[in-house]
Amino acid sequence: MKRKMFVPLVVIIVVFAQGCVMVDKKLPSLADGLRMMLGALDETVAAGLDGAEPYLKTRRPWQCDQAQKRSFSSSYDVKARDPRSVVKAVGAHWRSRGYRIQEENSGAPKHPEIYADADVFELGIVGFPERGEVWIHGNTVCLAGEVPEDWRDVR
């Protein structure tokens, strides 16, 4: 009986010991995270919208409950001839970039959507076929560092 309990106990100890040895990845600064997120948003527009330009861009603080860290979001509203195909093209682009697809409903008849994430940001796209547009959103994870000058007025 003792031998049967010994093997699972050893496995549990090894698993927990490995978890303690693992080192967390050092996340970039807030400024770097914002730069990466905005680059991903611009790539998304370029990959899925055939040269269409956002007609509305917004920037807001994003919820972050961690001390000494901040998070921001940015979103684009873009006119699109076929929002459904844009959402699918963006999903393919995100996969090719190695982003993790968290939720996909690109075949939805009313509002196709996909949500993805990378190490320091999250992305989303929602199509609005009835209006002929898509909404592309990104936000950083909670990151430490100085708020960049051009984001200090964001409220």
Short mmCIF file of C-alpha atoms in Angstrom, two decimals:
data_model
loop_
_atom_site.label_atom_id
_atom_site.label_comp_id
_atom_site.label_asym_id
_atom_site.label_seq_id
_atom_site.Cartn_x
_atom_site.Cartn_y
_atom_site.Cartn_z
CA MET A 1 0.00 0.00 0.00
CA LYS A 2 2.81 2.40 0.88
CA ARG A 3 4.47 1.74 -2.47
CA LYS A 4 1.26 2.67 -4.36
CA MET A 5 1.17 6.04 -2.59
CA PHE A 6 4.88 6.69 -3.05
CA VAL A 7 4.83 6.98 -6.88
CA PRO A 8 2.00 9.56 -7.06
CA LEU A 9 3.65 11.51 -4.25
CA VAL A 10 6.94 11.64 -6.17
CA VAL A 11 5.12 12.77 -9.33
CA ILE A 12 3.36 15.57 -7.42
CA ILE A 13 6.63 16.74 -5.85
CA VAL A 14 8.42 16.78 -9.22
CA VAL A 15 5.59 18.72 -10.88
CA PHE A 16 5.50 21.35 -8.13
CA ALA A 17 9.29 21.60 -8.05
CA GLN A 18 9.35 22.26 -11.81
CA GLY A 19 6.72 24.97 -11.35
CA CYS A 20 8.88 26.68 -8.73
CA VAL A 21 11.95 26.54 -10.97
CA MET A 22 10.16 28.15 -13.92
CA VAL A 23 11.06 31.78 -14.36
CA ASP A 24 8.40 34.29 -15.40
CA LYS A 25 9.06 36.02 -18.68
CA LYS A 26 10.06 39.61 -18.17
CA LEU A 27 7.38 41.74 -19.77
CA PRO A 28 8.31 44.84 -21.74
CA SER A 29 7.64 48.34 -20.46
CA LEU A 30 4.29 50.05 -20.93
CA ALA A 31 5.76 52.18 -23.74
CA ASP A 32 7.01 49.07 -25.56
CA GLY A 33 3.69 47.27 -25.01
CA LEU A 34 1.76 50.21 -26.46
CA ARG A 35 4.09 50.36 -29.45
CA MET A 36 3.63 46.61 -30.05
CA MET A 37 -0.17 46.82 -29.71
CA LEU A 38 -0.46 49.80 -32.07
CA GLY A 39 1.79 48.05 -34.57
CA ALA A 40 -0.45 44.98 -34.43
CA LEU A 41 -3.54 47.14 -34.94
CA ASP A 42 -1.98 48.88 -37.95
CA GLU A 43 -0.91 45.50 -39.39
CA THR A 44 -4.46 44.25 -38.88
CA VAL A 45 -5.91 47.14 -40.86
CA ALA A 46 -3.33 46.65 -43.62
CA ALA A 47 -3.87 42.87 -43.77
CA GLY A 48 -7.64 42.86 -43.87
CA LEU A 49 -8.89 46.10 -45.35
CA ASP A 50 -7.19 46.65 -48.73
CA GLY A 51 -5.99 50.17 -48.02
CA ALA A 52 -9.09 51.37 -46.18
CA GLU A 53 -8.29 53.94 -43.50
CA PRO A 54 -9.93 54.09 -40.08
CA TYR A 55 -12.41 56.93 -39.90
CA LEU A 56 -12.45 56.96 -36.11
CA LYS A 57 -9.67 56.14 -33.66
CA THR A 58 -10.16 56.10 -29.91
CA ARG A 59 -7.73 55.68 -27.01
CA ARG A 60 -8.74 54.94 -23.43
CA PRO A 61 -7.33 53.65 -20.17
CA TRP A 62 -7.97 49.91 -19.78
CA GLN A 63 -8.83 48.24 -16.48
CA CYS A 64 -5.71 47.32 -14.51
CA ASP A 65 -5.93 46.44 -10.83
CA GLN A 66 -2.19 45.91 -10.33
CA ALA A 67 -0.16 48.42 -8.32
CA GLN A 68 2.42 50.42 -10.26
CA LYS A 69 1.11 49.15 -13.60
CA ARG A 70 -1.11 50.64 -16.30
CA SER A 71 -3.00 49.42 -19.34
CA PHE A 72 -4.49 51.25 -22.31
CA SER A 73 -6.76 50.41 -25.23
CA SER A 74 -7.12 51.71 -28.72
CA SER A 75 -9.79 51.00 -31.31
CA TYR A 76 -10.44 51.75 -34.94
CA ASP A 77 -13.71 51.97 -36.84
CA VAL A 78 -13.12 51.22 -40.52
CA LYS A 79 -15.47 51.15 -43.50
CA ALA A 80 -15.42 47.79 -45.29
CA ARG A 81 -17.17 46.54 -48.42
CA ASP A 82 -17.49 43.03 -46.97
CA PRO A 83 -17.06 42.97 -43.18
CA ARG A 84 -17.49 39.19 -43.02
CA SER A 85 -14.56 38.52 -45.33
CA VAL A 86 -12.48 41.14 -43.49
CA VAL A 87 -13.04 39.34 -40.17
CA LYS A 88 -11.98 36.03 -41.74
CA ALA A 89 -8.90 37.59 -43.39
CA VAL A 90 -7.88 39.18 -40.10
CA GLY A 91 -8.28 35.85 -38.30
CA ALA A 92 -5.97 34.20 -40.85
CA HIS A 93 -3.46 37.05 -40.43
CA TRP A 94 -3.51 36.75 -36.63
CA ARG A 95 -2.93 33.01 -36.85
CA SER A 96 0.01 33.57 -39.22
CA ARG A 97 1.51 35.97 -36.66
CA GLY A 98 1.19 33.35 -33.92
CA TYR A 99 -1.47 35.13 -31.87
CA ARG A 100 -3.62 32.84 -29.73
CA ILE A 101 -7.23 32.82 -30.92
CA GLN A 102 -9.36 32.94 -27.77
CA GLU A 103 -12.78 33.12 -29.34
CA GLU A 104 -13.96 32.93 -32.92
CA ASN A 105 -17.40 33.44 -34.31
CA SER A 106 -16.40 34.56 -37.81
CA GLY A 107 -19.35 32.78 -39.38
CA ALA A 108 -21.99 34.60 -37.35
CA PRO A 109 -24.60 36.07 -39.67
CA LYS A 110 -25.15 39.24 -37.68
CA HIS A 111 -21.81 40.24 -36.12
CA PRO A 112 -18.84 38.02 -37.00
CA GLU A 113 -16.04 38.37 -34.46
CA ILE A 114 -12.65 37.06 -33.41
CA TYR A 115 -10.63 37.72 -30.25
CA ALA A 116 -6.92 36.94 -29.93
CA ASP A 117 -4.01 37.66 -27.66
CA ALA A 118 -0.23 37.82 -27.59
CA ASP A 119 2.06 38.12 -24.60
CA VAL A 120 1.51 41.83 -23.97
CA PHE A 121 -1.72 42.72 -25.75
CA GLU A 122 -5.16 41.46 -26.75
CA LEU A 123 -6.98 42.11 -30.02
CA GLY A 124 -10.53 41.88 -31.25
CA ILE A 125 -12.42 42.46 -34.46
CA VAL A 126 -16.18 42.65 -34.92
CA GLY A 127 -17.90 43.02 -38.28
CA PHE A 128 -21.05 45.06 -38.75
CA PRO A 129 -22.38 43.98 -42.19
CA GLU A 130 -25.51 46.12 -41.82
CA ARG A 131 -23.31 49.26 -41.58
CA GLY A 132 -20.51 48.14 -43.88
CA GLU A 133 -17.79 48.50 -41.25
CA VAL A 134 -15.57 46.69 -38.78
CA TRP A 135 -14.44 47.62 -35.30
CA ILE A 136 -10.88 46.63 -34.41
CA HIS A 137 -9.83 46.86 -30.78
CA GLY A 138 -6.61 46.27 -28.88
CA ASN A 139 -5.49 46.66 -25.31
CA THR A 140 -2.25 46.10 -23.48
CA VAL A 141 -1.98 43.84 -20.48
CA CYS A 142 -1.05 45.57 -17.22
CA LEU A 143 2.53 46.78 -17.66
CA ALA A 144 4.96 48.72 -15.53
CA GLY A 145 6.78 51.79 -16.72
CA GLU A 146 6.31 55.43 -17.47
CA VAL A 147 3.22 56.46 -19.43
CA PRO A 148 4.52 57.72 -22.79
CA GLU A 149 4.13 61.45 -23.40
CA ASP A 150 1.58 61.02 -26.19
CA TRP A 151 -0.65 58.86 -23.92
CA ARG A 152 -0.62 61.12 -20.85
CA ASP A 153 -3.78 62.97 -21.89
CA VAL A 154 -5.78 59.73 -22.31
CA ARG A 155 -8.62 59.63 -19.79
#
